[in-house]
JSON list of C-alpha atoms in Angstrom, two decimals:
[
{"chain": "A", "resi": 1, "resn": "UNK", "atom": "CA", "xyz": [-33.59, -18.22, 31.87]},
{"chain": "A", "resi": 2, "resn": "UNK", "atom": "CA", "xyz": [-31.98, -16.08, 29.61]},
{"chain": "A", "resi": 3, "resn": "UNK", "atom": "CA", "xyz": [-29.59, -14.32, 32.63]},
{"chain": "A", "resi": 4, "resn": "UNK", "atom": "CA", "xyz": [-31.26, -10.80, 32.91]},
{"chain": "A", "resi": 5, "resn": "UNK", "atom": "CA", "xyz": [-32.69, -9.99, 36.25]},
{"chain": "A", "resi": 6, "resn": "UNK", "atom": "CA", "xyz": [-36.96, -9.61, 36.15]},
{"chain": "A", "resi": 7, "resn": "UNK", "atom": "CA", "xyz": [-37.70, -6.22, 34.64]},
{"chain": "A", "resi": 8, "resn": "UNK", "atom": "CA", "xyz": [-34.81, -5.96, 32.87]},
{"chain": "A", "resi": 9, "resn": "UNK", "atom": "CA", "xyz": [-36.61, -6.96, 29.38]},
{"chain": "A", "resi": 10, "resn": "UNK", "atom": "CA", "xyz": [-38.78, -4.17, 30.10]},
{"chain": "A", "resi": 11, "resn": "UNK", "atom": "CA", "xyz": [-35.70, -1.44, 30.28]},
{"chain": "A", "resi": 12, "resn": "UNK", "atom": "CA", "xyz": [-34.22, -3.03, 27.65]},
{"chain": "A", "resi": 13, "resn": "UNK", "atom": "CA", "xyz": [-37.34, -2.86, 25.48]},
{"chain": "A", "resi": 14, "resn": "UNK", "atom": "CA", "xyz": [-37.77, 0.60, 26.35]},
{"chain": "A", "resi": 15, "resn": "UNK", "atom": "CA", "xyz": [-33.77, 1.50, 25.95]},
{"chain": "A", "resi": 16, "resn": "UNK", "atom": "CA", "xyz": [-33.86, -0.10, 22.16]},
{"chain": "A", "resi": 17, "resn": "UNK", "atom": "CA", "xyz": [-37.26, 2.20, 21.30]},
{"chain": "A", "resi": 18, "resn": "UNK", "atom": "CA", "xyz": [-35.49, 5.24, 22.58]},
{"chain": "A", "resi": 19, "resn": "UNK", "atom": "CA", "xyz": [-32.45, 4.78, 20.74]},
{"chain": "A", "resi": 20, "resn": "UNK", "atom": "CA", "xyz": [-34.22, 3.65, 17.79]},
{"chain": "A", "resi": 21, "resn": "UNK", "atom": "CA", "xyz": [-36.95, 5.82, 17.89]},
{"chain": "A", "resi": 22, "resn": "UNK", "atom": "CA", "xyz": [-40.39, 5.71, 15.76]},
{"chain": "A", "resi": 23, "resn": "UNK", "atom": "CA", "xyz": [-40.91, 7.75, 13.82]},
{"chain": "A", "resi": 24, "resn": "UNK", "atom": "CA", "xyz": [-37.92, 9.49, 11.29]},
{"chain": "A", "resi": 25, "resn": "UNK", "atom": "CA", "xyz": [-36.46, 12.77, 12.66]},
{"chain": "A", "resi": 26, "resn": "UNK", "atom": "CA", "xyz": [-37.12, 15.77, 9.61]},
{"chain": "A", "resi": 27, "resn": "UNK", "atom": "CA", "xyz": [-33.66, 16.42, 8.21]},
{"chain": "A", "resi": 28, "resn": "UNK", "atom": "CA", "xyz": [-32.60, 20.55, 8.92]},
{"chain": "A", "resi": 29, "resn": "UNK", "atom": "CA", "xyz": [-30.73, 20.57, 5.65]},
{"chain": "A", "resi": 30, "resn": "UNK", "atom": "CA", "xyz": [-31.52, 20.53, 1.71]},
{"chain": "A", "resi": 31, "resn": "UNK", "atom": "CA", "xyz": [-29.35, 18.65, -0.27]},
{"chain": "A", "resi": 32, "resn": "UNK", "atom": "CA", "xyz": [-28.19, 20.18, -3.96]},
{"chain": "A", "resi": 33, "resn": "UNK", "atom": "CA", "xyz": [-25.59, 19.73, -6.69]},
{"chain": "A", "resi": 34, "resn": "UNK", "atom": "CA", "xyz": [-22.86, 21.62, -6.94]},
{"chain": "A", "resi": 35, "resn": "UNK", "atom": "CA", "xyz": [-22.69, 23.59, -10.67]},
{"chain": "A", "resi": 36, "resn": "UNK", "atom": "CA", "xyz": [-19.96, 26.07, -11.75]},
{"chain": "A", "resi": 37, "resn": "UNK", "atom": "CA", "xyz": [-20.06, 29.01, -13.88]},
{"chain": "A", "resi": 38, "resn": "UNK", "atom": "CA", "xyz": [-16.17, 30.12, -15.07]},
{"chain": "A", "resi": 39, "resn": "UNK", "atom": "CA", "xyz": [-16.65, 33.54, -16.23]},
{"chain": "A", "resi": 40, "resn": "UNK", "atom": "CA", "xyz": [-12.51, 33.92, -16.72]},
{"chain": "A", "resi": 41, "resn": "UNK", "atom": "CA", "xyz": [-9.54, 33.12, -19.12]},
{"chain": "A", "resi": 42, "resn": "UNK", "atom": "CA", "xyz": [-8.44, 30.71, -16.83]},
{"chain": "A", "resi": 43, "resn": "UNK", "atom": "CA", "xyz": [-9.12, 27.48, -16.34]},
{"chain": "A", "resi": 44, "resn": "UNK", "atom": "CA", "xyz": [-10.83, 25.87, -12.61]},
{"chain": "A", "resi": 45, "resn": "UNK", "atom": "CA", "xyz": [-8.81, 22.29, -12.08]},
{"chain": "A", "resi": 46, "resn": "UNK", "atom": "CA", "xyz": [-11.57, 21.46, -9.31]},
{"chain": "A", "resi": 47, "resn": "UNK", "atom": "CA", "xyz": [-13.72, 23.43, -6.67]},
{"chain": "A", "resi": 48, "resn": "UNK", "atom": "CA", "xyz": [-15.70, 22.37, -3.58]},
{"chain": "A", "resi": 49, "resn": "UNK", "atom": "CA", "xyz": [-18.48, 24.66, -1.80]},
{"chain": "A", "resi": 50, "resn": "UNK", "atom": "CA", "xyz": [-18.51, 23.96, 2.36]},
{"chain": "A", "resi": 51, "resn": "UNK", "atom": "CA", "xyz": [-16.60, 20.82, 0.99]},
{"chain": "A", "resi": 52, "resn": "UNK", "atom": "CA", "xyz": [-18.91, 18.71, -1.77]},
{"chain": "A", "resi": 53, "resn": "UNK", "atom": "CA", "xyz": [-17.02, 18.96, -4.51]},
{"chain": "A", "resi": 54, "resn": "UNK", "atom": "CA", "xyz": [-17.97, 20.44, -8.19]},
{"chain": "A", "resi": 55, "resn": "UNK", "atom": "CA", "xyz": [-16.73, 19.71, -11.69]},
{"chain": "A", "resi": 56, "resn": "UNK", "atom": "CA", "xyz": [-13.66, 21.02, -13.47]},
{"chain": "A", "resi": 57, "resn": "UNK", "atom": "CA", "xyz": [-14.94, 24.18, -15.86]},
{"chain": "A", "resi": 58, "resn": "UNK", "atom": "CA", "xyz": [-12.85, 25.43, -18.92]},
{"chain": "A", "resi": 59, "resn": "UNK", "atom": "CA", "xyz": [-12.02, 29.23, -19.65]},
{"chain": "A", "resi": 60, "resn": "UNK", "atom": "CA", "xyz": [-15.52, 31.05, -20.25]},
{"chain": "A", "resi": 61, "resn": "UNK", "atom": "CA", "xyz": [-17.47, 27.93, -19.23]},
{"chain": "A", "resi": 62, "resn": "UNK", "atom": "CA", "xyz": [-19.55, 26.09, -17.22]},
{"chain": "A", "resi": 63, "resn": "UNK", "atom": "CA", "xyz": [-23.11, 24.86, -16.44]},
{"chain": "A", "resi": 64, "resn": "UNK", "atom": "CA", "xyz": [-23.26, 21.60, -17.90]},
{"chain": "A", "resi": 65, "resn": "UNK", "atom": "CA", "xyz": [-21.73, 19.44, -15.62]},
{"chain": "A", "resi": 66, "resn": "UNK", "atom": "CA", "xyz": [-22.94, 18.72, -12.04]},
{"chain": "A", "resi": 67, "resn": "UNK", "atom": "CA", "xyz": [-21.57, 16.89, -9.11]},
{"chain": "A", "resi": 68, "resn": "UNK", "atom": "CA", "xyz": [-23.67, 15.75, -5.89]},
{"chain": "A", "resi": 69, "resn": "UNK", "atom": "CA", "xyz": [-24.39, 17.06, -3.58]},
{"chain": "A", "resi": 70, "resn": "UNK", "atom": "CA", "xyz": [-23.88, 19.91, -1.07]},
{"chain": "A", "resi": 71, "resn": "UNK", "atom": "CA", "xyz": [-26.26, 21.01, 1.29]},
{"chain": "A", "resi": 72, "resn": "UNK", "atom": "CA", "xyz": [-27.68, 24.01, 3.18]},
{"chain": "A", "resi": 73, "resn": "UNK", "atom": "CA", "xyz": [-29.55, 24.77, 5.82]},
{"chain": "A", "resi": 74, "resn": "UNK", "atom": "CA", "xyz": [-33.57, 23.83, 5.12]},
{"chain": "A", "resi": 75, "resn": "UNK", "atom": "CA", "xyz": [-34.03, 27.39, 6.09]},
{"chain": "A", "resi": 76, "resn": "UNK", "atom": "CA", "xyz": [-32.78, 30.18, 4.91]},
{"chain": "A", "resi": 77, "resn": "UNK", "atom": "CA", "xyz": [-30.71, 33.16, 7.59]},
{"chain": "A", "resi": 78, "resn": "UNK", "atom": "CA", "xyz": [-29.12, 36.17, 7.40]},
{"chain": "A", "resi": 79, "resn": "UNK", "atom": "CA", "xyz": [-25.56, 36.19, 7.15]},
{"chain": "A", "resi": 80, "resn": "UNK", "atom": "CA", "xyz": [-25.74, 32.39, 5.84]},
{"chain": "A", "resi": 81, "resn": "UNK", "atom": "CA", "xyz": [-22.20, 32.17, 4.59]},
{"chain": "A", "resi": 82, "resn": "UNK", "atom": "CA", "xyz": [-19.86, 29.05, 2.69]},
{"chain": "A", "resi": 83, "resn": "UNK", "atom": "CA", "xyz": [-16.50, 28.42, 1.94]},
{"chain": "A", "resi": 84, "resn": "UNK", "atom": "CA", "xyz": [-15.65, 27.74, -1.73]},
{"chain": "A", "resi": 85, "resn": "UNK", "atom": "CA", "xyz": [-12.25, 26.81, -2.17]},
{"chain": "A", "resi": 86, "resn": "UNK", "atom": "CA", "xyz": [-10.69, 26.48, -5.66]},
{"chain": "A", "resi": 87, "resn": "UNK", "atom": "CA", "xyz": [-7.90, 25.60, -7.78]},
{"chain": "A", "resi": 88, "resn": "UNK", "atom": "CA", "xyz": [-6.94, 27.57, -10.52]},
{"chain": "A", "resi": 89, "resn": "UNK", "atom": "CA", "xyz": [-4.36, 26.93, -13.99]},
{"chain": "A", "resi": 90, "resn": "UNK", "atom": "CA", "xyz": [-3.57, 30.93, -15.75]},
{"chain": "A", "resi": 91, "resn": "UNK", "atom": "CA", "xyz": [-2.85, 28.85, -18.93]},
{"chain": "A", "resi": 92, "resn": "UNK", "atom": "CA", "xyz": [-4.94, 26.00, -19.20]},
{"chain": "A", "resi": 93, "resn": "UNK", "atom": "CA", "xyz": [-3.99, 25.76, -22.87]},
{"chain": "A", "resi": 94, "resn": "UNK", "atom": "CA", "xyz": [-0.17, 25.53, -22.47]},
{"chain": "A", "resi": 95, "resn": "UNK", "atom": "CA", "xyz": [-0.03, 22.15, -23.17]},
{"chain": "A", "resi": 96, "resn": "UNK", "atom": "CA", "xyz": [-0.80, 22.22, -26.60]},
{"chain": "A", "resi": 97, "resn": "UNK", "atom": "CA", "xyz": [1.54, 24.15, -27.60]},
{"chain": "A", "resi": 98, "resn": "UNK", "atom": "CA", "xyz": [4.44, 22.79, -25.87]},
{"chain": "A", "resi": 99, "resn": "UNK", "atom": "CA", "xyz": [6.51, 20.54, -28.84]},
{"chain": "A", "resi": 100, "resn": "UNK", "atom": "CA", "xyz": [7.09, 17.75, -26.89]},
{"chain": "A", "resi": 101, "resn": "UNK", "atom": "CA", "xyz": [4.83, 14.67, -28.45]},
{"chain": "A", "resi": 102, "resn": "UNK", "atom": "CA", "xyz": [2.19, 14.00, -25.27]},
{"chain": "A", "resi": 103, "resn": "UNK", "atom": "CA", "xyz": [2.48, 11.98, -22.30]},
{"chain": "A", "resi": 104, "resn": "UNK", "atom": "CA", "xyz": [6.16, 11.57, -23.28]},
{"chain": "A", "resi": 105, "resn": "UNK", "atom": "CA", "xyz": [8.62, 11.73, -20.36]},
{"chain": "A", "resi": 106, "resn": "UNK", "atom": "CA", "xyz": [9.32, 15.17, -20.96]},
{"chain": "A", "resi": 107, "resn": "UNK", "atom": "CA", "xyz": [5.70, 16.40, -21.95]},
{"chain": "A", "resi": 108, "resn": "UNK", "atom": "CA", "xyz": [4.78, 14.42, -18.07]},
{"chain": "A", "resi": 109, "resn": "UNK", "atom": "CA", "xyz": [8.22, 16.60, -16.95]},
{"chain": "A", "resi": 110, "resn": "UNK", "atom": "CA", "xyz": [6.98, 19.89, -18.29]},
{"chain": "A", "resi": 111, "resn": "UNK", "atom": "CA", "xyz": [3.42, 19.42, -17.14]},
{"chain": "A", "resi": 112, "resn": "UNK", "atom": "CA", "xyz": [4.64, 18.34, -13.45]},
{"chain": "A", "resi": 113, "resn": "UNK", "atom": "CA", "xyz": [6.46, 21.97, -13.74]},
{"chain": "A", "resi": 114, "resn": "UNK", "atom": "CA", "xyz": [3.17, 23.57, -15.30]},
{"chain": "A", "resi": 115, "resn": "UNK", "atom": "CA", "xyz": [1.25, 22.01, -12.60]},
{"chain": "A", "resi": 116, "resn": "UNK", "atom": "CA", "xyz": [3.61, 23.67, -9.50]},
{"chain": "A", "resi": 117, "resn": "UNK", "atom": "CA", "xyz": [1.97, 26.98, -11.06]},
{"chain": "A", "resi": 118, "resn": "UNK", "atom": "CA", "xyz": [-1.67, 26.30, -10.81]},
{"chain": "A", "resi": 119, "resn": "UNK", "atom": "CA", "xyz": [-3.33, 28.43, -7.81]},
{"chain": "A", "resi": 120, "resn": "UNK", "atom": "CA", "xyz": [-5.15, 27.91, -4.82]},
{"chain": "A", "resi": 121, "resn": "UNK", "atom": "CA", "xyz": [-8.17, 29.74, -3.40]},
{"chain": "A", "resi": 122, "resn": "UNK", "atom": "CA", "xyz": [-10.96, 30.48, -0.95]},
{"chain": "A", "resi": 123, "resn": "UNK", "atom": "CA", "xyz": [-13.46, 33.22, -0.07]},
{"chain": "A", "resi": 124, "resn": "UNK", "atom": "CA", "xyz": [-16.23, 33.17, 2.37]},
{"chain": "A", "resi": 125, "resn": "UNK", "atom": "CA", "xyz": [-19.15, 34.41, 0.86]},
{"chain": "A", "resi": 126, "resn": "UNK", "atom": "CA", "xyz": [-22.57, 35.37, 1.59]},
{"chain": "A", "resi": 127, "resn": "UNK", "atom": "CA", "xyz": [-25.67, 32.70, -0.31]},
{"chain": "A", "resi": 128, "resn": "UNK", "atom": "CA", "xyz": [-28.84, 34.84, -1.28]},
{"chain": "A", "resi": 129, "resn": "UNK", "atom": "CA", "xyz": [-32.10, 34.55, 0.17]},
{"chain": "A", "resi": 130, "resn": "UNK", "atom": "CA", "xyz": [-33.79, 31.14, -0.68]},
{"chain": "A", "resi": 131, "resn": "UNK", "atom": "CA", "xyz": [-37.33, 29.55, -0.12]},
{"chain": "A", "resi": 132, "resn": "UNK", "atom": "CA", "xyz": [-37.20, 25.51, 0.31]},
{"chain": "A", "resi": 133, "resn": "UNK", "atom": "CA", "xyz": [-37.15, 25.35, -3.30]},
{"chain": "A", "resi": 134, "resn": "UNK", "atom": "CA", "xyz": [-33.02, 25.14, -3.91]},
{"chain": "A", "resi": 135, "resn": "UNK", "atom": "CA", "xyz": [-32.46, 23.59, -7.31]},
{"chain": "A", "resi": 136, "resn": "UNK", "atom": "CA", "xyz": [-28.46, 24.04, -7.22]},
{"chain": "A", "resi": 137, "resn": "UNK", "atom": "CA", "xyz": [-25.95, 25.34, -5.60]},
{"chain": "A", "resi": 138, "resn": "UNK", "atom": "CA", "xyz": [-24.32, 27.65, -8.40]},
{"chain": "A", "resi": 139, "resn": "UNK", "atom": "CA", "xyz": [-20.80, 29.16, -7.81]},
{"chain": "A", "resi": 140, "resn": "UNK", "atom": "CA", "xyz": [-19.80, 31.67, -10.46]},
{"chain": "A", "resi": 141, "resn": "UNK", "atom": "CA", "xyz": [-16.04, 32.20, -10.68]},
{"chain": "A", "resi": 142, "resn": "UNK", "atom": "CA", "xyz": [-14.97, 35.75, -11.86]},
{"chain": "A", "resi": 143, "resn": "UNK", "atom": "CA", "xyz": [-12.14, 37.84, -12.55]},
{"chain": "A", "resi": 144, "resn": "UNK", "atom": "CA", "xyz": [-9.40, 38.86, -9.76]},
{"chain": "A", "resi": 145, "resn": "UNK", "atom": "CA", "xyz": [-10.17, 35.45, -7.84]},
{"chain": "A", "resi": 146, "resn": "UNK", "atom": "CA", "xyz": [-13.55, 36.70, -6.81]},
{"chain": "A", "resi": 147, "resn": "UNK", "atom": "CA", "xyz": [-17.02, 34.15, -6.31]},
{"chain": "A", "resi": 148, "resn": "UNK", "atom": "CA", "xyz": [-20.67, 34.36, -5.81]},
{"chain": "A", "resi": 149, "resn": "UNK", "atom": "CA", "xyz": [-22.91, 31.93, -4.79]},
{"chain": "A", "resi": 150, "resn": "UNK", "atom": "CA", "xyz": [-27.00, 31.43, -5.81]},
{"chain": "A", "resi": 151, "resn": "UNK", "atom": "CA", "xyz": [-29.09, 28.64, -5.10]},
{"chain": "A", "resi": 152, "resn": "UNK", "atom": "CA", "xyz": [-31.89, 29.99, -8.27]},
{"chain": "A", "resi": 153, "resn": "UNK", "atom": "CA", "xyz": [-33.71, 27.56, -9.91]},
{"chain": "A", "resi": 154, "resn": "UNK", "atom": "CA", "xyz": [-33.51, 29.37, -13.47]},
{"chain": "A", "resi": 155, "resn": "UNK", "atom": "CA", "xyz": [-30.86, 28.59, -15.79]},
{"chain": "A", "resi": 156, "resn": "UNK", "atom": "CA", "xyz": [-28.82, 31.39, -17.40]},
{"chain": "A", "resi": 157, "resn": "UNK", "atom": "CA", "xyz": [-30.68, 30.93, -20.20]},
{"chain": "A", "resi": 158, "resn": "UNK", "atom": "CA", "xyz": [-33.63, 31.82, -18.65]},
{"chain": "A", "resi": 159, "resn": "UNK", "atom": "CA", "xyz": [-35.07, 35.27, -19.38]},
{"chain": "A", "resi": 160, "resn": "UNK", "atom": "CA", "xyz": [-35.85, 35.91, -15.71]},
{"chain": "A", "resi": 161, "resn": "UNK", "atom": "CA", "xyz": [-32.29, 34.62, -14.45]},
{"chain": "A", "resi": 162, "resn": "UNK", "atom": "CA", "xyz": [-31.66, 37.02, -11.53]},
{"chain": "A", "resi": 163, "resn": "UNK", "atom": "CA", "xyz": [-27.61, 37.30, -11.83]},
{"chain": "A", "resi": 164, "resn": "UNK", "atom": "CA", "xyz": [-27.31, 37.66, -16.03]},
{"chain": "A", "resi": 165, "resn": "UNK", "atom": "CA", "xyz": [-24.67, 40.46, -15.25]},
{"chain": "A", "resi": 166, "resn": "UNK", "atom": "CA", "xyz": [-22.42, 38.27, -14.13]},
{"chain": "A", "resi": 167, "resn": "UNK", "atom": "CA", "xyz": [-22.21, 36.80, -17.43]},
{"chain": "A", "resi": 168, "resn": "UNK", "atom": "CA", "xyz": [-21.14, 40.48, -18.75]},
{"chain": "A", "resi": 169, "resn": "UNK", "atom": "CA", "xyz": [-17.90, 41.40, -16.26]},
{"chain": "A", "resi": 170, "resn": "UNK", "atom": "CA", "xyz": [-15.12, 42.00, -18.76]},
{"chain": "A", "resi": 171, "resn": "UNK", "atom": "CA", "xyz": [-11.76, 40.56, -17.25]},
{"chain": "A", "resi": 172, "resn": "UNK", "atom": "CA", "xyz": [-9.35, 43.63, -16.42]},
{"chain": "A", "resi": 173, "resn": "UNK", "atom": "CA", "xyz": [-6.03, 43.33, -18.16]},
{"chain": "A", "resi": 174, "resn": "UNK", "atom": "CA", "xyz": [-4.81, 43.40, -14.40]},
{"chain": "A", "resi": 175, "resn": "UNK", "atom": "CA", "xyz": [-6.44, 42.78, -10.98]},
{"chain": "A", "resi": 176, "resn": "UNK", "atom": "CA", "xyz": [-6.25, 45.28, -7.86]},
{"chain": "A", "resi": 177, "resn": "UNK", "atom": "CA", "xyz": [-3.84, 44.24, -5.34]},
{"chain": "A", "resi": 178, "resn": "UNK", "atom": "CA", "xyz": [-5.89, 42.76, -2.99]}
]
């Protein structure tokens, strides 16, 4: 005897098919890399959409680089919202100039006080109707600490990308207060 009670292998049986169950449950969510579009003067140290993280982009850059993976909802609803947080250096270039030789003690001194300066930022903002076809998730980084989210499938490049105007905002000399 192996000390369970008659009947017992029966509701145990049963218990482990239950928890187990037979047949895979459908997942409610699409998973998609995270790409970044920088469309100011300023550099973006890192970036994360409802928390999956995207690549660093350079001053007027972006697109190349992916990171895996975010997700969203396998079904699209109105008022679907995320939160893309950011980090942001004004002078991503400042380095180069600076006259001490690199990664000396006082270049690492300087850049320690350069880095004190770089930003931080988040904005809740709407994602754009999608069908279960999302390629990316795209976050487009524009002047005055703005972003917009799509989830297209065309590249920029693309004659029928839907959001080419972003890539024509001219950066104001000064931003609004907010």
């Amino acid at each position: 005897m192996n000390g369970l009670a008659p009947g017992r292998h029966s509701m145990c049986a049963l218990l482990l098919l239950t928890l187990t169950g037979c047949t895979p449950s459908k997942s409610y969510t699409l998973p998609a890399p995270i790409k970044g579009y920088n469309h100011t003067s300023a550099g973006i140290n890192h970036f994360s959409v409802n928390g999956a993280g995207g690549p660093n982009i350079g001053p007027h850059q972006g697109g190349g680089k992916q990171s895996c993976c975010g997700e969203l909802p396998r079904q699209w609803r109105p008022g679907l919202k995320v939160l893309v947080k950011w980090e942001k250096d004004s002078d991503p270039y400042a380095y180069g100039k600076w006259p001490e030789p690199m990664f000396s003690e006082a270049w690492s001194k300087r850049m320690e006080e350069h880095r004190s300066r770089y930003t931080h930022h988040q904005a809740t903002v709407d994602v754009p109707y999608y069908d279960q076809n999302v390629c990316s998730i795209k976050a487009h980084f524009l002047p005055c600490d703005q972003v917009q989210v799509n989830t297209t499938c065309l590249t920029p490049e693309h004659p029928d990308y839907p959001y080419k105007e972003l890539f024509s905002i001219k950066e104001p000399k000064e931003c609004p207060a907010p």
